[in-house]
XYZ file of C-alpha atoms in Angstrom:
478
model
C -19.279 -0.607 19.265
C -20.427 3.002 19.200
C -23.865 1.985 20.569
C -22.254 0.138 23.457
C -20.067 3.112 24.261
C -23.156 5.295 24.377
C -24.804 2.951 26.869
C -21.655 2.923 28.976
C -21.536 6.710 28.973
C -25.196 6.887 29.984
C -24.568 4.440 32.780
C -21.752 6.612 34.092
C -23.984 9.678 33.904
C -26.750 7.830 35.764
C -24.304 7.003 38.529
C -23.106 10.593 38.714
C -26.656 11.922 38.837
C -27.539 9.435 41.562
C -24.523 10.506 43.579
C -25.451 14.166 43.216
C -29.063 13.503 44.184
C -27.891 11.576 47.227
C -26.087 14.637 48.559
C -29.045 16.664 49.727
C -30.027 18.080 53.063
C -32.418 16.578 55.570
C -35.106 19.022 54.484
C -34.587 17.968 50.878
C -34.811 14.346 51.994
C -38.186 14.955 53.614
C -39.323 16.709 50.457
C -38.212 13.838 48.288
C -39.954 11.348 50.507
C -43.219 13.229 50.158
C -42.726 13.607 46.424
C -41.003 10.396 45.202
C -42.095 11.074 41.656
C -39.931 14.172 41.630
C -36.791 12.144 42.339
C -37.667 9.615 39.654
C -38.340 12.367 37.153
C -35.088 14.100 38.003
C -33.080 10.959 37.362
C -34.960 10.241 34.150
C -34.449 13.783 32.918
C -30.760 13.699 33.752
C -30.389 10.392 31.889
C -32.226 11.777 28.876
C -29.969 14.824 28.861
C -26.865 12.652 29.201
C -28.044 10.488 26.328
C -28.748 13.523 24.188
C -25.363 14.992 24.969
C -23.663 11.717 24.072
C -25.432 11.510 20.716
C -24.820 15.182 20.014
C -21.108 14.743 20.659
C -20.744 11.616 18.498
C -17.984 12.113 15.918
C -19.050 12.678 12.337
C -17.039 13.659 9.289
C -19.392 16.540 8.584
C -18.950 18.061 12.043
C -15.197 17.467 12.088
C -14.834 19.204 8.711
C -16.922 22.299 9.462
C -13.952 24.470 10.527
C -12.155 23.575 7.308
C -14.939 24.040 4.764
C -13.539 25.964 1.805
C -10.003 24.647 2.354
C -8.209 23.253 -0.707
C -5.630 20.492 -0.376
C -3.222 19.464 -3.123
C -2.186 15.855 -3.738
C -0.323 13.932 -6.455
C -2.188 11.031 -8.086
C -0.798 8.500 -10.543
C -2.294 7.380 -13.847
C -3.439 4.029 -12.475
C -6.751 2.291 -11.688
C -6.540 2.815 -7.916
C -6.369 6.568 -8.378
C -9.219 6.605 -10.854
C -11.253 4.757 -8.221
C -10.441 7.337 -5.554
C -11.187 10.206 -7.924
C -14.596 8.702 -8.674
C -15.353 8.657 -4.941
C -14.156 12.202 -4.349
C -17.442 14.105 -4.975
C -19.002 12.445 -1.928
C -16.172 13.626 0.318
C -16.227 17.161 -1.050
C -19.996 17.392 -0.675
C -19.917 16.186 2.919
C -17.016 18.361 4.015
C -16.772 21.414 1.806
C -13.082 20.566 1.435
C -11.702 20.706 -2.105
C -9.148 18.060 -3.094
C -7.021 19.281 -5.994
C -5.506 16.311 -7.828
C -2.220 16.767 -9.690
C -1.667 13.823 -12.028
C 1.753 12.456 -12.879
C 3.091 9.217 -14.311
C 4.927 7.186 -11.696
C 8.325 8.097 -13.157
C 7.749 11.798 -12.381
C 5.967 11.511 -9.040
C 9.003 11.388 -6.754
C 10.890 14.232 -8.411
C 7.856 16.501 -8.512
C 7.130 15.962 -4.832
C 10.734 16.342 -3.690
C 11.070 19.627 -5.567
C 7.855 20.869 -4.004
C 8.881 19.940 -0.459
C 12.399 21.357 -0.793
C 10.988 24.625 -2.098
C 8.260 24.823 0.551
C 5.602 24.531 -2.124
C 1.900 23.768 -2.263
C 1.505 20.019 -1.724
C -0.501 19.198 1.385
C -0.569 15.403 1.048
C 2.443 13.234 0.271
C 1.985 10.167 -1.911
C 4.695 7.797 -0.727
C 5.939 4.726 -2.542
C 7.167 1.839 -0.425
C 10.772 2.880 -1.064
C 10.289 6.603 -0.407
C 9.084 6.382 3.196
C 12.566 6.616 4.738
C 13.472 9.620 2.602
C 10.271 11.506 3.382
C 10.353 10.731 7.106
C 14.028 11.518 7.655
C 13.673 14.852 5.860
C 10.664 15.756 8.051
C 8.448 16.261 5.027
C 5.562 14.323 6.585
C 3.679 14.263 9.885
C 3.247 11.169 12.081
C -0.365 10.044 12.156
C -0.310 10.389 15.960
C -0.552 14.155 15.399
C -4.123 13.522 14.271
C -5.172 10.264 15.909
C -4.562 11.856 19.310
C -6.848 14.777 18.434
C -10.448 13.716 19.206
C -11.838 16.420 16.939
C -10.072 14.904 13.906
C -9.767 11.212 14.765
C -12.592 9.025 13.518
C -13.435 6.537 16.314
C -13.956 3.947 13.564
C -10.426 4.332 12.146
C -9.456 0.882 13.526
C -5.762 0.933 12.683
C -5.542 -2.781 13.487
C -7.815 -3.568 10.532
C -4.994 -2.798 8.096
C -2.858 -5.795 7.187
C 0.084 -5.431 9.620
C 2.671 -6.142 6.920
C 1.169 -3.493 4.648
C 0.820 -0.817 7.348
C 4.400 -1.344 8.478
C 5.906 -1.537 5.007
C 4.079 1.362 3.376
C 3.370 3.713 6.257
C 5.945 2.987 8.952
C 9.519 4.069 9.472
C 11.813 3.494 12.436
C 8.981 2.693 14.847
C 6.654 5.536 13.794
C 3.621 5.396 11.505
C 3.411 8.302 9.075
C 1.002 7.235 6.364
C -2.083 5.113 5.847
C -1.858 2.457 3.111
C -3.399 3.400 -0.232
C -3.288 1.743 -3.665
C -1.412 -1.270 -2.348
C -0.179 -4.188 -4.365
C 1.202 -7.623 -4.071
C 2.778 -9.482 -6.907
C 0.443 -12.166 -8.254
C 0.660 -14.750 -11.003
C -1.927 -13.898 -13.663
C -2.355 -16.664 -16.207
C -4.385 -17.660 -19.246
C -6.005 -20.898 -18.091
C -7.133 -21.705 -21.644
C -3.555 -21.657 -22.931
C -2.402 -23.798 -20.020
C -5.195 -26.332 -20.576
C -4.382 -26.591 -24.280
C -0.795 -27.407 -23.297
C -1.973 -30.095 -20.887
C -1.808 -28.190 -17.573
C -4.762 -28.052 -15.185
C -3.090 -25.687 -12.712
C -0.394 -22.994 -12.698
C 3.189 -23.758 -11.658
C 3.806 -23.976 -7.923
C 7.519 -23.126 -8.152
C 9.733 -20.909 -10.292
C 11.753 -23.933 -11.348
C 8.603 -25.684 -12.537
C 7.589 -22.586 -14.486
C 10.916 -22.522 -16.327
C 11.644 -26.194 -16.843
C 8.161 -27.607 -17.456
C 5.782 -24.823 -18.473
C 8.314 -22.758 -20.399
C 9.047 -25.234 -23.227
C 5.406 -26.352 -23.535
C 3.964 -22.856 -23.864
C 6.605 -21.107 -25.965
C 5.774 -21.815 -29.622
C 4.010 -20.387 -32.674
C 4.762 -16.797 -31.702
C 3.409 -17.276 -28.181
C 5.443 -17.143 -24.991
C 5.181 -18.814 -21.611
C 6.036 -15.795 -19.501
C 6.686 -12.057 -19.451
C 8.811 -10.267 -16.869
C 8.476 -6.512 -17.235
C 12.056 -5.221 -17.064
C 12.260 -1.701 -18.495
C 15.165 0.432 -17.295
C 13.352 2.380 -14.614
C 11.905 1.313 -11.254
C 10.326 -1.593 -13.123
C 13.790 -3.119 -13.640
C 14.661 -2.723 -9.954
C 11.394 -3.848 -8.399
C 9.529 -6.020 -10.877
C 12.477 -7.822 -12.390
C 15.704 -7.700 -10.358
C 14.304 -7.842 -6.806
C 11.600 -10.317 -7.796
C 14.275 -12.920 -8.508
C 16.465 -12.235 -5.472
C 14.190 -13.011 -2.563
C 12.577 -16.361 -3.569
C 16.055 -17.804 -4.061
C 17.233 -16.638 -0.628
C 19.095 -13.553 -1.841
C 18.852 -9.903 -0.841
C 20.398 -6.547 -1.611
C 22.190 -6.224 1.735
C 23.396 -8.428 4.552
C 22.918 -7.692 8.258
C 25.920 -5.337 8.262
C 24.599 -3.350 5.301
C 27.182 -4.761 2.922
C 26.199 -5.978 -0.524
C 24.790 -9.493 -0.562
C 24.498 -9.670 -4.343
C 27.489 -11.966 -4.804
C 26.136 -14.535 -2.371
C 25.316 -17.975 -3.745
C 21.595 -17.353 -3.204
C 21.500 -13.958 -4.900
C 23.493 -15.260 -7.841
C 21.140 -18.237 -8.175
C 18.203 -15.858 -8.542
C 19.926 -13.614 -11.069
C 21.144 -16.583 -13.125
C 17.638 -18.004 -13.076
C 16.332 -14.780 -14.574
C 18.819 -15.064 -17.428
C 17.760 -18.662 -18.114
C 14.070 -17.780 -17.996
C 14.435 -15.158 -20.736
C 14.355 -17.844 -23.441
C 10.637 -18.232 -22.739
C 9.863 -14.511 -22.826
C 9.065 -12.227 -25.765
C 11.981 -10.711 -27.626
C 12.683 -7.218 -26.374
C 11.456 -8.027 -22.866
C 14.124 -5.671 -21.477
C 12.121 -2.750 -22.903
C 8.768 -3.966 -21.523
C 7.124 -1.797 -18.897
C 3.845 -2.684 -17.159
C 1.693 -1.629 -20.107
C 3.511 -3.852 -22.594
C 3.619 -6.887 -20.290
C -0.043 -6.598 -19.290
C -1.034 -6.127 -22.906
C 0.890 -9.268 -23.871
C -1.259 -11.340 -21.546
C -4.443 -9.432 -22.393
C -3.982 -10.065 -26.112
C -3.273 -13.766 -25.677
C 0.400 -13.576 -26.669
C 1.756 -14.500 -23.242
C 0.515 -17.314 -21.016
C 1.689 -16.094 -17.609
C 2.661 -12.833 -16.000
C 3.771 -11.805 -12.510
C 2.184 -8.417 -12.025
C 0.762 -6.142 -9.374
C -2.737 -6.854 -8.116
C -3.716 -3.332 -9.200
C -3.824 -4.479 -12.840
C -6.590 -6.993 -12.148
C -9.359 -4.736 -13.453
C -7.505 -4.163 -16.741
C -6.962 -7.872 -17.329
C -10.454 -8.875 -16.226
C -12.452 -6.383 -18.268
C -13.626 -7.527 -21.729
C -13.122 -3.946 -22.854
C -9.366 -4.176 -22.349
C -8.634 -7.911 -22.414
C -9.286 -10.655 -24.962
C -8.665 -13.322 -22.337
C -11.005 -12.072 -19.601
C -12.938 -15.343 -19.541
C -9.731 -17.388 -19.330
C -7.989 -15.204 -16.739
C -7.082 -16.821 -13.432
C -4.903 -15.679 -10.563
C -2.562 -17.474 -8.189
C 0.147 -16.431 -5.729
C 3.597 -15.926 -7.193
C 5.585 -19.166 -7.513
C 7.823 -20.368 -4.703
C 11.592 -20.440 -4.828
C 14.046 -22.391 -2.664
C 13.486 -19.799 0.091
C 9.702 -20.043 -0.173
C 7.103 -17.674 -1.539
C 8.499 -14.146 -1.458
C 6.150 -12.079 -3.629
C 6.896 -8.615 -4.836
C 5.549 -5.941 -2.523
C 4.592 -2.545 -3.866
C 2.228 0.335 -3.412
C 1.830 3.555 -1.514
C 0.677 5.379 1.564
C -0.684 8.890 1.925
C 0.601 11.180 4.659
C 0.019 14.769 5.697
C 2.760 17.100 4.494
C 4.570 19.064 7.206
C 4.698 22.177 4.998
C 0.909 22.541 4.979
C -0.681 25.083 7.325
C -2.823 23.905 10.226
C -6.137 24.038 8.357
C -4.648 22.236 5.359
C -3.158 19.576 7.630
C -6.498 18.935 9.296
C -8.357 18.844 5.979
C -5.719 16.554 4.483
C -5.964 14.125 7.372
C -9.738 13.996 7.091
C -9.413 13.050 3.433
C -6.719 10.404 4.014
C -8.695 8.921 6.882
C -11.868 8.853 4.783
C -10.481 7.380 1.544
C -8.684 4.572 3.421
C -11.536 3.857 5.866
C -13.226 0.533 6.534
C -16.534 2.084 5.492
C -15.199 2.963 2.032
C -13.070 -0.128 1.385
C -15.725 -2.060 -0.517
C -16.619 0.906 -2.733
C -12.936 1.484 -3.476
C -12.533 -2.186 -4.369
C -15.602 -2.194 -6.609
C -14.346 0.861 -8.492
C -10.986 -0.739 -9.250
C -8.799 0.009 -6.247
C -7.046 -2.434 -3.925
C -7.636 -1.551 -0.256
C -5.382 -2.792 2.544
C -8.272 -3.448 4.940
C -8.545 -7.008 6.221
C -12.269 -6.694 6.926
C -13.296 -6.024 3.324
C -11.836 -9.317 2.121
C -13.779 -11.190 4.799
C -17.131 -9.902 3.512
C -19.514 -12.420 1.995
C -19.154 -12.708 -1.752
C -16.010 -10.572 -2.120
C -13.641 -13.473 -2.834
C -16.098 -14.810 -5.412
C -16.601 -11.468 -7.118
C -12.899 -10.578 -7.129
C -11.045 -13.793 -7.740
C -7.630 -12.272 -7.052
C -8.528 -11.879 -3.365
C -7.423 -15.304 -2.013
C -4.006 -14.981 -3.654
C -3.633 -11.386 -2.479
C -4.539 -12.175 1.120
C -2.086 -15.088 1.153
C 0.667 -12.852 -0.222
C 0.105 -10.199 2.438
C 0.504 -12.649 5.289
C 4.249 -13.120 4.975
C 6.008 -10.734 2.617
C 9.276 -8.812 2.837
C 8.905 -5.135 3.847
C 12.419 -4.404 2.580
C 11.707 -6.082 -0.765
C 13.372 -2.912 -1.964
C 15.262 -1.063 0.796
C 13.110 1.783 2.088
C 15.870 4.102 3.289
C 16.453 7.606 1.936
C 19.278 6.467 -0.346
C 17.167 4.094 -2.434
C 16.391 6.638 -5.204
C 20.132 6.873 -5.876
C 20.766 3.145 -5.533
C 17.867 2.141 -7.775
C 19.464 3.961 -10.700
C 22.564 1.802 -10.222
C 20.424 -1.341 -10.135
C 18.527 -0.227 -13.216
C 21.684 0.297 -15.258
C 23.531 -2.867 -14.327
C 20.458 -5.060 -14.050
C 19.605 -4.111 -17.621
C 23.136 -4.775 -18.781
C 22.982 -8.240 -17.222
C 19.786 -9.077 -19.095
C 21.248 -7.816 -22.378
C 24.283 -10.026 -21.874
C 26.697 -7.100 -21.775
C 28.018 -8.278 -18.385
C 27.696 -11.505 -16.444
C 25.543 -11.706 -13.349
C 28.691 -11.747 -11.213
C 30.183 -8.711 -12.949
C 26.932 -6.810 -12.713
C 26.425 -7.728 -9.059
C 29.952 -6.610 -8.221
C 29.408 -3.253 -9.908
C 26.083 -2.700 -8.142
C 27.527 -3.777 -4.788
C 30.569 -1.514 -5.017
C 28.534 1.515 -6.028
C 25.759 0.777 -3.531
C 28.226 0.567 -0.650
C 29.801 3.860 -1.735
C 26.382 5.537 -1.496
C 25.753 4.053 1.952
C 29.240 4.976 3.156
C 28.764 8.587 2.077
C 25.408 8.671 3.888
C 27.100 7.646 7.154
C 25.806 4.128 7.711
C 29.242 2.574 8.175
C 30.403 5.389 10.455
C 27.422 4.841 12.735
C 25.784 8.159 11.850
C 22.608 6.453 10.673
C 20.813 3.334 11.953
C 20.986 0.213 9.808
C 17.291 0.437 9.014
C 15.792 -0.429 5.660
């Protein structure tokens, strides 16, 4: 495309030169007639100059970064494979640009609090790392800049950015809020069904379950024996309980957190069906599943103690590597099972956005890094190093689906997911703590699913009422 644009620009310059040369006096006309080679040479020289100017003005990262060489930008990274992949790629960016990216590492549980404190205090962070459910909070508090601030600046905008190459669902869910795009998708996940094909074959199955009901009623009894379990559902009392356990069972059964009027929908027949199903499924999970976080659940599958696991695509490299998994040769991946409402996989991950508190040089340098690490050109490298890019084009490359066998399931999951899998408004951090408490109590049998749903609904509506949703002070956007 860039080559074609260069030709088009040259063509325009040729036309302009021709027009200029046509505006000469009669004396100049006689001169040109006697010296036709002069006219030809003039046009040729003008075209050569136009071509040279076009090439000279072509956008490059190195040229764009020159004014910001020596600038340091601060960003929070998590202790996960996608961040290790980006960190491994970082020396190339720093060498090309002279920009230093200072990585501050936190576990997921600390990442929101650390960033909020920094932004409230007017601190040092120049790039915001935004979970799916933080985007409303960050945008409404004006902690982040819309990407249009930079995409409309030709000195900073890479002509090859190709925003349409991101999966639309992922760009909207992770980077968009209320009609504006703030961040570019980074370290993005979809829930997938990882399974030990060897265990399934020994039990007489040649394929994974297609539905949740089939998983529970058919696969569950056949695979749960001799200290082994059919399934693990990570459910620890933190965001894992809210996202990976509670929400995962709502949507496939037709449930949701809220109805169209922003009232609790947790007591609906569909939501209750999903929550009751989770209780029934626990008989085929390891004891103590309520205390399992990602590490424990992934390890259960990796060590051959669990046959199936719904987990984020980001954990593929851990489960596939012989260094960290005993079942690497038996590992296979499928989309999450369907429920009565269809396939509604868990949706998780992040975007990176430029922080509003940064100064102008830091903002520019931050954008150049975000644009570079999420670019089409770097997507394959990021994938090969253990990350999960949100670029459609990388998954269409020859050999990628064969090399990374989670790709077909991932691409299918990103076609039709639920952006509000967890509500993305600013009040979610407060609401998730309510879900975590009462969702855990449901699983432990301390309250029924109806009692727990009523408690969550009452408290959730109180939070939304205080925020002004019912008074019309805030749009019903999630």
